[in-house]
């Protein structure tokens, strides 16, 4: 079953660091990013982004 999780990042937060933290805290074994929206302060899409949903399989 897919379980949606939402993650909102503030400007300056690192997308990869926050995703790694979420995976560890929630003990997620497999996930995918469905969509994201927001403003990128850097070309590598790591700053000031809003991640709309992550779906977790259990």
Short mmCIF file of C-alpha atoms in Angstrom, two decimals:
data_model
loop_
_atom_site.label_atom_id
_atom_site.label_comp_id
_atom_site.label_asym_id
_atom_site.label_seq_id
_atom_site.Cartn_x
_atom_site.Cartn_y
_atom_site.Cartn_z
CA UNK A 1 0.00 0.00 0.00
CA UNK A 2 1.26 3.48 -0.84
CA UNK A 3 1.37 5.96 2.01
CA UNK A 4 1.80 9.66 1.13
CA UNK A 5 4.20 11.81 3.14
CA UNK A 6 4.65 15.55 2.62
CA UNK A 7 7.91 17.36 3.29
CA UNK A 8 8.26 21.13 3.17
CA UNK A 9 11.75 22.59 2.99
CA UNK A 10 12.67 26.08 4.08
CA UNK A 11 15.16 28.21 2.11
CA UNK A 12 18.68 27.00 2.77
CA UNK A 13 17.74 23.41 3.66
CA UNK A 14 19.47 20.71 1.62
CA UNK A 15 17.03 18.40 -0.19
CA UNK A 16 19.24 15.29 0.01
CA UNK A 17 20.06 15.79 3.70
CA UNK A 18 16.37 16.25 4.59
CA UNK A 19 15.31 13.19 2.56
CA UNK A 20 18.02 11.06 4.20
CA UNK A 21 16.84 12.24 7.63
CA UNK A 22 13.19 11.45 6.81
CA UNK A 23 14.13 7.97 5.57
CA UNK A 24 16.05 7.22 8.78
CA UNK A 25 13.43 8.64 11.17
CA UNK A 26 10.52 6.82 9.53
CA UNK A 27 12.45 3.64 8.72
CA UNK A 28 11.49 3.85 5.03
CA UNK A 29 12.74 0.96 2.90
CA UNK A 30 11.53 2.14 -0.52
CA UNK A 31 10.09 5.43 -1.75
CA UNK A 32 9.69 7.65 -4.78
CA UNK A 33 9.21 11.37 -5.29
CA UNK A 34 5.94 12.04 -7.08
CA UNK A 35 6.19 15.80 -7.56
CA UNK A 36 7.92 18.89 -6.29
CA UNK A 37 7.31 22.58 -6.71
CA UNK A 38 8.98 25.74 -5.58
CA UNK A 39 11.81 28.11 -6.19
CA UNK A 40 15.36 26.88 -6.71
CA UNK A 41 18.05 29.21 -5.43
CA UNK A 42 20.73 27.01 -6.95
CA UNK A 43 20.85 25.25 -10.30
CA UNK A 44 21.29 21.86 -8.60
CA UNK A 45 17.73 22.04 -7.16
CA UNK A 46 18.85 21.83 -3.54
CA UNK A 47 17.85 25.21 -2.16
CA UNK A 48 14.47 26.63 -1.18
CA UNK A 49 12.41 23.81 -2.62
CA UNK A 50 9.06 22.43 -1.58
CA UNK A 51 8.68 18.71 -1.96
CA UNK A 52 4.98 17.95 -2.33
CA UNK A 53 4.76 14.20 -1.74
CA UNK A 54 6.77 11.10 -1.16
CA UNK A 55 5.01 7.76 -1.43
CA UNK A 56 6.19 4.95 0.78
CA UNK A 57 5.49 1.27 0.16
CA UNK A 58 4.90 -0.96 3.18
#
